[in-house]
XYZ file of N, CA and C in Angstrom:
540
model
N -19.429 -2.746 -20.197
C -18.096 -3.076 -19.739
C -17.344 -3.782 -20.851
N -16.054 -3.491 -20.997
C -15.291 -4.151 -22.042
C -15.236 -5.654 -21.815
N -15.374 -6.394 -22.870
C -15.146 -7.825 -22.835
C -15.996 -8.619 -21.869
N -17.261 -8.252 -21.683
C -18.077 -9.000 -20.733
C -18.138 -10.470 -21.079
N -18.342 -10.806 -22.318
C -18.108 -12.133 -22.808
C -19.061 -13.247 -22.456
N -20.060 -13.051 -21.674
C -20.991 -14.139 -21.432
C -21.853 -14.238 -22.682
N -21.828 -15.374 -23.308
C -22.418 -15.536 -24.628
C -23.866 -15.102 -24.722
N -24.181 -14.385 -25.774
C -25.548 -13.913 -25.962
C -26.480 -15.056 -26.340
N -25.902 -16.204 -26.690
C -26.732 -17.353 -27.034
C -27.173 -18.126 -25.797
N -26.873 -17.587 -24.622
C -27.341 -18.213 -23.397
C -26.358 -19.165 -22.754
N -25.239 -19.484 -23.406
C -24.301 -20.373 -22.725
C -23.453 -19.568 -21.762
N -22.759 -20.274 -20.882
C -22.005 -19.604 -19.833
C -20.501 -19.634 -20.090
N -20.095 -19.970 -21.273
C -18.666 -20.052 -21.549
C -18.109 -18.676 -21.908
N -16.993 -18.349 -21.308
C -16.281 -17.130 -21.656
C -15.406 -17.470 -22.846
N -15.556 -16.733 -23.894
C -14.755 -16.970 -25.091
C -13.321 -16.504 -24.842
N -12.355 -17.276 -25.328
C -10.952 -16.932 -25.096
C -10.601 -15.583 -25.700
N -11.266 -15.204 -26.804
C -10.964 -13.897 -27.386
C -11.446 -12.764 -26.489
N -12.471 -13.008 -25.647
C -12.902 -11.993 -24.681
C -11.815 -11.782 -23.630
N -11.257 -12.860 -23.125
C -10.171 -12.751 -22.153
C -8.976 -12.046 -22.778
N -8.602 -12.465 -23.963
C -7.442 -11.879 -24.627
C -7.650 -10.405 -24.920
N -8.804 -10.046 -25.470
C -9.029 -8.633 -25.807
C -9.100 -7.767 -24.556
N -9.684 -8.275 -23.481
C -9.738 -7.510 -22.233
C -8.338 -7.367 -21.651
N -7.545 -8.434 -21.691
C -6.163 -8.364 -21.208
C -5.340 -7.389 -22.050
N -5.558 -7.383 -23.365
C -4.850 -6.431 -24.230
C -5.199 -4.993 -23.858
N -6.484 -4.727 -23.652
C -6.912 -3.385 -23.242
C -6.281 -2.998 -21.915
N -6.241 -3.936 -20.981
C -5.693 -3.658 -19.661
C -4.201 -3.357 -19.739
N -3.444 -4.179 -20.441
C -2.003 -3.956 -20.572
C -1.738 -2.605 -21.234
N -2.492 -2.279 -22.265
C -2.317 -0.984 -22.937
C -2.624 0.175 -21.997
N -3.710 0.065 -21.243
C -4.101 1.146 -20.329
C -3.080 1.316 -19.209
N -2.616 0.214 -18.634
C -1.602 0.308 -17.579
C -0.298 0.879 -18.128
N 0.089 0.461 -19.327
C 1.311 0.975 -19.956
C 1.221 2.479 -20.160
N 0.092 2.920 -20.664
C -0.118 4.348 -20.920
C -0.003 5.161 -19.630
N -0.452 4.580 -18.533
C -0.450 5.272 -17.238
C 0.842 5.032 -16.443
N 1.735 4.188 -16.967
C 2.974 3.823 -16.270
C 2.666 3.226 -14.898
N 1.672 2.321 -14.876
C 1.263 1.652 -13.650
C 1.466 0.147 -13.794
N 1.454 -0.534 -12.646
C 1.716 -1.971 -12.637
C 0.607 -2.722 -11.912
N 0.588 -4.037 -12.122
C -0.413 -4.894 -11.490
C 0.246 -6.182 -10.999
N -0.312 -6.719 -9.931
C 0.080 -8.025 -9.397
C -1.200 -8.802 -9.116
N -1.069 -10.090 -8.870
C -2.240 -10.924 -8.589
C -2.012 -11.783 -7.349
N -3.113 -12.146 -6.724
C -3.130 -13.149 -5.658
C -4.287 -14.080 -6.003
N -3.970 -15.329 -6.322
C -4.967 -16.221 -6.900
C -5.152 -17.498 -6.091
N -6.402 -17.818 -5.862
C -6.759 -19.078 -5.226
C -7.367 -19.986 -6.291
N -8.671 -19.901 -6.533
C -9.306 -20.833 -7.468
C -8.769 -20.710 -8.885
N -8.242 -19.552 -9.276
C -7.721 -19.371 -10.630
C -6.295 -19.895 -10.774
N -5.613 -20.120 -9.671
C -4.320 -20.820 -9.627
C -3.300 -20.330 -10.655
N -3.211 -19.029 -10.858
C -2.235 -18.467 -11.785
C -2.786 -18.107 -13.145
N -4.043 -18.422 -13.405
C -4.636 -18.150 -14.714
C -4.687 -16.656 -15.028
N -4.983 -15.827 -14.038
C -5.042 -14.379 -14.285
C -3.662 -13.852 -14.660
N -2.660 -14.248 -13.894
C -1.306 -13.820 -14.211
C -0.859 -14.306 -15.577
N -1.167 -15.552 -15.897
C -0.794 -16.107 -17.201
C -1.518 -15.393 -18.336
N -2.769 -15.012 -18.101
C -3.536 -14.297 -19.130
C -2.908 -12.934 -19.400
N -2.557 -12.221 -18.342
C -1.912 -10.916 -18.514
C -0.556 -11.088 -19.191
N 0.234 -12.057 -18.723
C 1.581 -12.270 -19.250
C 1.591 -12.726 -20.702
N 0.474 -13.234 -21.205
C 0.411 -13.688 -22.598
C 0.351 -12.526 -23.590
N 0.149 -11.326 -23.085
C 0.011 -10.152 -23.954
C 1.380 -9.514 -24.182
N 1.751 -9.254 -25.442
C 3.012 -8.554 -25.697
C 3.034 -7.211 -24.959
N 4.149 -6.933 -24.311
C 4.280 -5.701 -23.539
C 3.926 -5.856 -22.077
N 3.456 -7.041 -21.681
C 3.049 -7.257 -20.290
C 4.203 -7.089 -19.312
N 5.417 -7.346 -19.755
C 6.551 -7.242 -18.831
C 6.724 -5.830 -18.283
N 6.188 -4.843 -18.959
C 6.267 -3.459 -18.477
C 5.263 -3.175 -17.366
N 4.227 -4.020 -17.242
C 3.157 -3.714 -16.283
C 2.866 -4.828 -15.277
N 3.211 -6.065 -15.587
C 2.888 -7.183 -14.694
C 4.065 -7.470 -13.776
N 3.863 -7.269 -12.469
C 4.926 -7.449 -11.483
C 5.092 -8.910 -11.070
N 4.002 -9.664 -11.016
C 4.060 -11.048 -10.571
C 2.834 -11.385 -9.762
N 2.871 -12.531 -9.116
C 1.690 -12.922 -8.367
C 1.961 -13.974 -7.315
N 0.973 -14.126 -6.465
C 0.982 -15.131 -5.411
C -0.100 -16.150 -5.739
N 0.217 -17.419 -5.624
C -0.804 -18.451 -5.779
C -1.055 -19.022 -4.391
N -2.248 -18.743 -3.881
C -2.603 -19.119 -2.511
C -3.786 -20.078 -2.543
N -3.606 -21.175 -3.249
C -4.672 -22.163 -3.406
C -5.062 -22.755 -2.055
N -4.079 -23.064 -1.232
C -4.339 -23.593 0.112
C -4.668 -22.442 1.059
N -5.633 -22.658 1.924
C -6.073 -21.612 2.851
C -4.923 -21.066 3.684
N -4.048 -21.919 4.183
C -2.939 -21.465 5.030
C -2.033 -20.474 4.307
N -1.898 -20.616 2.990
C -1.045 -19.707 2.227
C -1.657 -18.316 2.091
N -2.960 -18.228 2.220
C -3.590 -16.906 2.211
C -3.066 -16.085 3.383
N -2.780 -16.759 4.487
C -2.199 -16.101 5.656
C -0.697 -15.888 5.478
N 0.052 -16.948 5.199
C 1.513 -16.851 5.200
C 2.082 -16.074 4.016
N 1.470 -16.139 2.855
C 1.980 -15.415 1.688
C 1.297 -14.065 1.476
N -0.019 -14.034 1.604
C -0.767 -12.809 1.286
C -1.053 -11.945 2.508
N -0.826 -12.487 3.696
C -1.038 -11.691 4.894
C -2.474 -11.571 5.359
N -3.346 -12.472 4.897
C -4.724 -12.461 5.402
C -4.659 -12.892 6.868
N -5.149 -12.069 7.786
C -5.068 -12.446 9.197
C -5.779 -13.770 9.479
N -5.177 -14.558 10.331
C -5.739 -15.866 10.685
C -7.159 -15.720 11.221
N -7.415 -14.687 12.031
C -8.757 -14.504 12.595
C -9.786 -14.222 11.502
N -9.376 -13.583 10.405
C -10.293 -13.351 9.279
C -10.610 -14.675 8.601
N -9.594 -15.494 8.377
C -9.825 -16.803 7.759
C -10.697 -17.680 8.650
N -10.503 -17.588 9.955
C -11.312 -18.379 10.887
C -12.756 -17.892 10.950
N -12.956 -16.579 10.939
C -14.321 -16.046 11.099
C -15.065 -15.896 9.780
N -14.381 -15.457 8.733
C -15.028 -15.201 7.438
C -14.867 -16.359 6.462
N -13.790 -17.116 6.613
C -13.491 -18.212 5.700
C -12.664 -17.745 4.521
N -12.139 -18.700 3.747
C -11.309 -18.341 2.599
C -12.103 -17.767 1.428
N -13.407 -18.029 1.384
C -14.254 -17.529 0.297
C -15.135 -16.429 0.870
N -14.637 -15.194 0.817
C -15.400 -14.072 1.357
C -14.890 -12.762 0.779
N -15.720 -11.748 0.889
C -15.357 -10.408 0.430
C -14.150 -9.881 1.192
N -14.146 -10.098 2.499
C -13.053 -9.599 3.342
C -11.742 -10.281 2.970
N -11.777 -11.590 2.803
C -10.572 -12.326 2.422
C -10.053 -11.840 1.079
N -10.937 -11.608 0.121
C -10.527 -11.110 -1.200
C -9.818 -9.764 -1.078
N -10.323 -8.889 -0.218
C -9.687 -7.578 -0.036
C -8.290 -7.724 0.576
N -8.175 -8.549 1.600
C -6.854 -8.766 2.204
C -5.886 -9.389 1.204
N -6.353 -10.336 0.408
C -5.492 -10.962 -0.595
C -4.972 -9.927 -1.586
N -5.854 -9.044 -2.047
C -5.444 -8.016 -3.010
C -4.435 -7.054 -2.389
N -4.707 -6.592 -1.184
C -3.772 -5.646 -0.564
C -2.442 -6.328 -0.246
N -2.479 -7.609 0.119
C -1.245 -8.351 0.368
C -0.395 -8.494 -0.882
N -1.025 -8.798 -2.007
C -0.291 -8.922 -3.269
C 0.289 -7.581 -3.693
N -0.476 -6.526 -3.511
C 0.000 -5.184 -3.881
C 1.249 -4.828 -3.072
N 1.208 -5.136 -1.792
C 2.348 -4.832 -0.927
C 3.551 -5.717 -1.251
N 3.337 -7.026 -1.332
C 4.447 -7.967 -1.564
C 5.112 -7.751 -2.919
N 4.318 -7.415 -3.924
C 4.849 -7.272 -5.281
C 5.184 -5.827 -5.639
N 4.944 -4.903 -4.724
C 5.240 -3.480 -4.944
C 4.633 -2.982 -6.256
N 3.343 -3.220 -6.410
C 2.639 -2.820 -7.629
C 1.676 -1.673 -7.342
N 1.272 -0.989 -8.397
C 0.279 0.074 -8.274
C -1.078 -0.519 -7.930
N -1.402 -1.621 -8.589
C -2.692 -2.297 -8.447
C -2.468 -3.771 -8.162
N -3.471 -4.399 -7.547
C -3.448 -5.860 -7.411
C -4.871 -6.386 -7.479
N -4.993 -7.555 -8.052
C -6.265 -8.272 -8.137
C -6.154 -9.559 -7.340
N -7.261 -9.968 -6.743
C -7.296 -11.271 -6.077
C -8.536 -12.035 -6.507
N -8.441 -13.354 -6.390
C -9.510 -14.249 -6.816
C -9.652 -15.357 -5.786
N -10.836 -15.489 -5.204
C -11.097 -16.576 -4.272
C -12.535 -17.038 -4.456
N -12.753 -18.334 -4.431
C -14.104 -18.836 -4.652
C -14.128 -20.336 -4.833
N -15.242 -20.801 -5.362
C -15.479 -22.237 -5.523
C -15.728 -22.534 -7.002
N -14.808 -23.293 -7.607
C -14.944 -23.654 -9.017
C -15.646 -24.995 -9.212
N -15.811 -25.761 -8.148
C -16.493 -27.044 -8.254
C -15.518 -28.198 -8.331
N -16.015 -29.382 -8.431
C -17.370 -29.734 -8.849
C -18.419 -29.668 -7.742
N -17.979 -29.533 -6.476
C -18.940 -29.473 -5.368
C -18.726 -28.186 -4.585
N -19.733 -27.801 -3.827
C -19.616 -26.637 -2.961
C -18.567 -26.873 -1.887
N -18.245 -25.812 -1.157
C -17.204 -25.901 -0.134
C -17.618 -25.088 1.082
N -17.685 -25.716 2.222
C -17.974 -25.026 3.489
C -19.198 -24.115 3.402
N -20.255 -24.602 2.774
C -21.489 -23.830 2.671
C -21.536 -22.842 1.524
N -20.473 -22.772 0.739
C -20.443 -21.874 -0.415
C -20.742 -22.687 -1.673
N -21.654 -22.210 -2.514
C -22.012 -22.963 -3.711
C -20.959 -22.846 -4.809
N -20.951 -23.811 -5.691
C -20.117 -23.731 -6.884
C -20.483 -22.443 -7.615
N -19.481 -21.704 -8.031
C -19.700 -20.461 -8.771
C -19.678 -19.209 -7.916
N -19.600 -19.368 -6.584
C -19.427 -18.174 -5.742
C -17.962 -17.772 -5.826
N -17.710 -16.619 -6.388
C -16.344 -16.143 -6.592
C -16.266 -14.674 -6.194
N -15.246 -14.355 -5.434
C -14.974 -12.973 -5.036
C -13.711 -12.494 -5.727
N -13.774 -11.270 -6.239
C -12.636 -10.604 -6.851
C -12.293 -9.414 -5.969
N -11.042 -9.322 -5.563
C -10.578 -8.169 -4.802
C -9.721 -7.284 -5.682
N -9.742 -5.992 -5.410
C -8.889 -5.048 -6.128
C -8.325 -4.056 -5.125
N -7.028 -3.858 -5.203
C -6.360 -2.892 -4.336
C -5.577 -1.940 -5.219
N -5.773 -0.662 -4.987
C -5.081 0.362 -5.761
C -4.776 1.549 -4.889
N -4.319 2.617 -5.495
C -3.965 3.806 -4.726
C -5.133 4.287 -3.854
N -4.997 4.096 -2.553
C -5.976 4.615 -1.609
C -7.270 3.852 -1.456
N -7.425 2.690 -2.097
C -8.708 1.997 -2.024
C -8.534 0.498 -2.243
N -9.250 -0.287 -1.455
C -9.303 -1.740 -1.628
C -10.762 -2.146 -1.548
N -11.235 -2.868 -2.574
C -12.644 -3.259 -2.667
C -12.751 -4.722 -3.067
N -13.980 -5.238 -2.984
C -14.242 -6.588 -3.483
C -15.633 -6.639 -4.097
N -15.784 -7.546 -5.048
C -17.029 -7.726 -5.791
C -17.247 -9.216 -6.018
N -18.499 -9.605 -6.201
C -18.707 -10.959 -6.703
C -18.438 -10.918 -8.202
N -17.793 -11.950 -8.694
C -17.495 -12.008 -10.125
C -18.786 -11.991 -10.937
N -19.821 -12.656 -10.433
C -21.101 -12.704 -11.152
C -21.702 -11.311 -11.296
N -21.592 -10.470 -10.258
C -22.157 -9.119 -10.356
C -21.391 -8.277 -11.364
N -20.093 -8.460 -11.444
C -19.287 -7.721 -12.418
C -19.721 -8.073 -13.832
N -19.968 -9.354 -14.067
C -20.339 -9.818 -15.405
C -21.835 -9.745 -15.667
N -22.618 -9.402 -14.645
C -24.064 -9.265 -14.812
C -24.768 -10.573 -15.107
N -24.355 -11.646 -14.408
C -24.925 -12.969 -14.698
C -25.664 -13.580 -13.514
N -26.143 -12.767 -12.602
C -26.893 -13.299 -11.470
C -26.064 -13.346 -10.208
N -26.384 -14.319 -9.353
C -25.737 -14.399 -8.041
C -24.415 -15.150 -8.047
N -24.223 -16.036 -9.031
C -22.975 -16.799 -9.074
C -22.658 -17.189 -10.509
N -21.413 -17.548 -10.732
C -20.979 -17.992 -12.052
C -21.480 -19.406 -12.296
N -21.706 -19.741 -13.536
C -22.227 -21.063 -13.901
C -21.257 -21.761 -14.849
N -21.445 -23.068 -14.972
C -20.632 -23.858 -15.881
C -19.703 -24.782 -15.121
N -18.780 -25.379 -15.850
C -17.786 -26.264 -15.252
C -16.623 -25.474 -14.666
N -15.661 -26.189 -14.122
C -14.500 -25.544 -13.486
C -13.807 -24.558 -14.420
N -13.529 -24.981 -15.636
C -12.826 -24.112 -16.578
C -13.642 -22.859 -16.877
N -14.950 -23.022 -17.062
C -15.823 -21.875 -17.331
C -15.780 -20.878 -16.174
N -15.872 -21.398 -14.961
C -15.899 -20.538 -13.771
C -14.563 -19.827 -13.599
N -13.478 -20.528 -13.780
C -12.156 -19.912 -13.634
C -11.929 -18.840 -14.693
N -12.301 -19.116 -15.939
C -12.159 -18.116 -17.003
C -13.031 -16.894 -16.741
N -14.256 -17.127 -16.299
C -15.161 -16.010 -16.006
C -14.640 -15.182 -14.835
N -14.047 -15.833 -13.842
C -13.467 -15.106 -12.709
C -12.358 -14.172 -13.179
N -11.484 -14.678 -14.035
C -10.395 -13.851 -14.557
C -10.957 -12.689 -15.367
N -11.932 -12.962 -16.216
C -12.543 -11.890 -17.000
C -13.132 -10.821 -16.083
N -13.796 -11.239 -15.016
C -14.373 -10.281 -14.069
C -13.282 -9.426 -13.432
N -12.195 -10.047 -13.007
C -11.114 -9.291 -12.385
C -10.470 -8.299 -13.329
N -10.165 -8.737 -14.541
C -9.564 -7.827 -15.519
C -10.503 -6.667 -15.825
N -11.797 -6.965 -15.898
C -12.804 -5.938 -16.170
C -12.886 -4.927 -15.033
N -12.871 -5.414 -13.792
C -12.907 -4.512 -12.631
C -11.715 -3.562 -12.662
N -10.535 -4.099 -12.914
C -9.352 -3.238 -12.932
C -9.406 -2.255 -14.094
N -9.759 -2.733 -15.260
C -9.847 -1.848 -16.424
C -10.815 -0.700 -16.162
N -11.934 -0.997 -15.544
C -12.930 0.038 -15.251
C -12.516 0.949 -14.095
N -11.498 0.557 -13.336
C -11.017 1.374 -12.218
C -9.932 2.357 -12.637
N -9.409 2.174 -13.830
C -8.330 3.058 -14.290
C -8.876 4.395 -14.766
């Protein structure tokens, strides 16, 4: 996968050049296809959108994003049904899928990515630090993955808050790039 970025020396830090190079590849691929992307972000709090927007030419492909850090905003902004939040919780595969489809609809984009999970320093509602779900919604399909499975690093992401948030963004960009 392009830009996997988990250091071969055993550390869990995502190198900024991995994020940048993956974002560059994504912007180029979307531009070539005349397609667009939007984001719905919880734990990443706008980092995915900012990473995409930092690439020259992003204005042709990046529609915008929703920041749904608070659980209630996942419902009111992204359209995650209240019963899903009550039964599945804000950190779940189902919630990630609804967040992605909500962003795609609200932002009128070809594709949308979502990010929900626990960056730490402590677990949340029975979910461990590093449990992160990435949702992707595109033409005819909406899916979700654990960020750790995308990056091939086990069951959950490791490191501090910044490491986990950067790795989550890398996983999302990688999922979309591989879906094109």
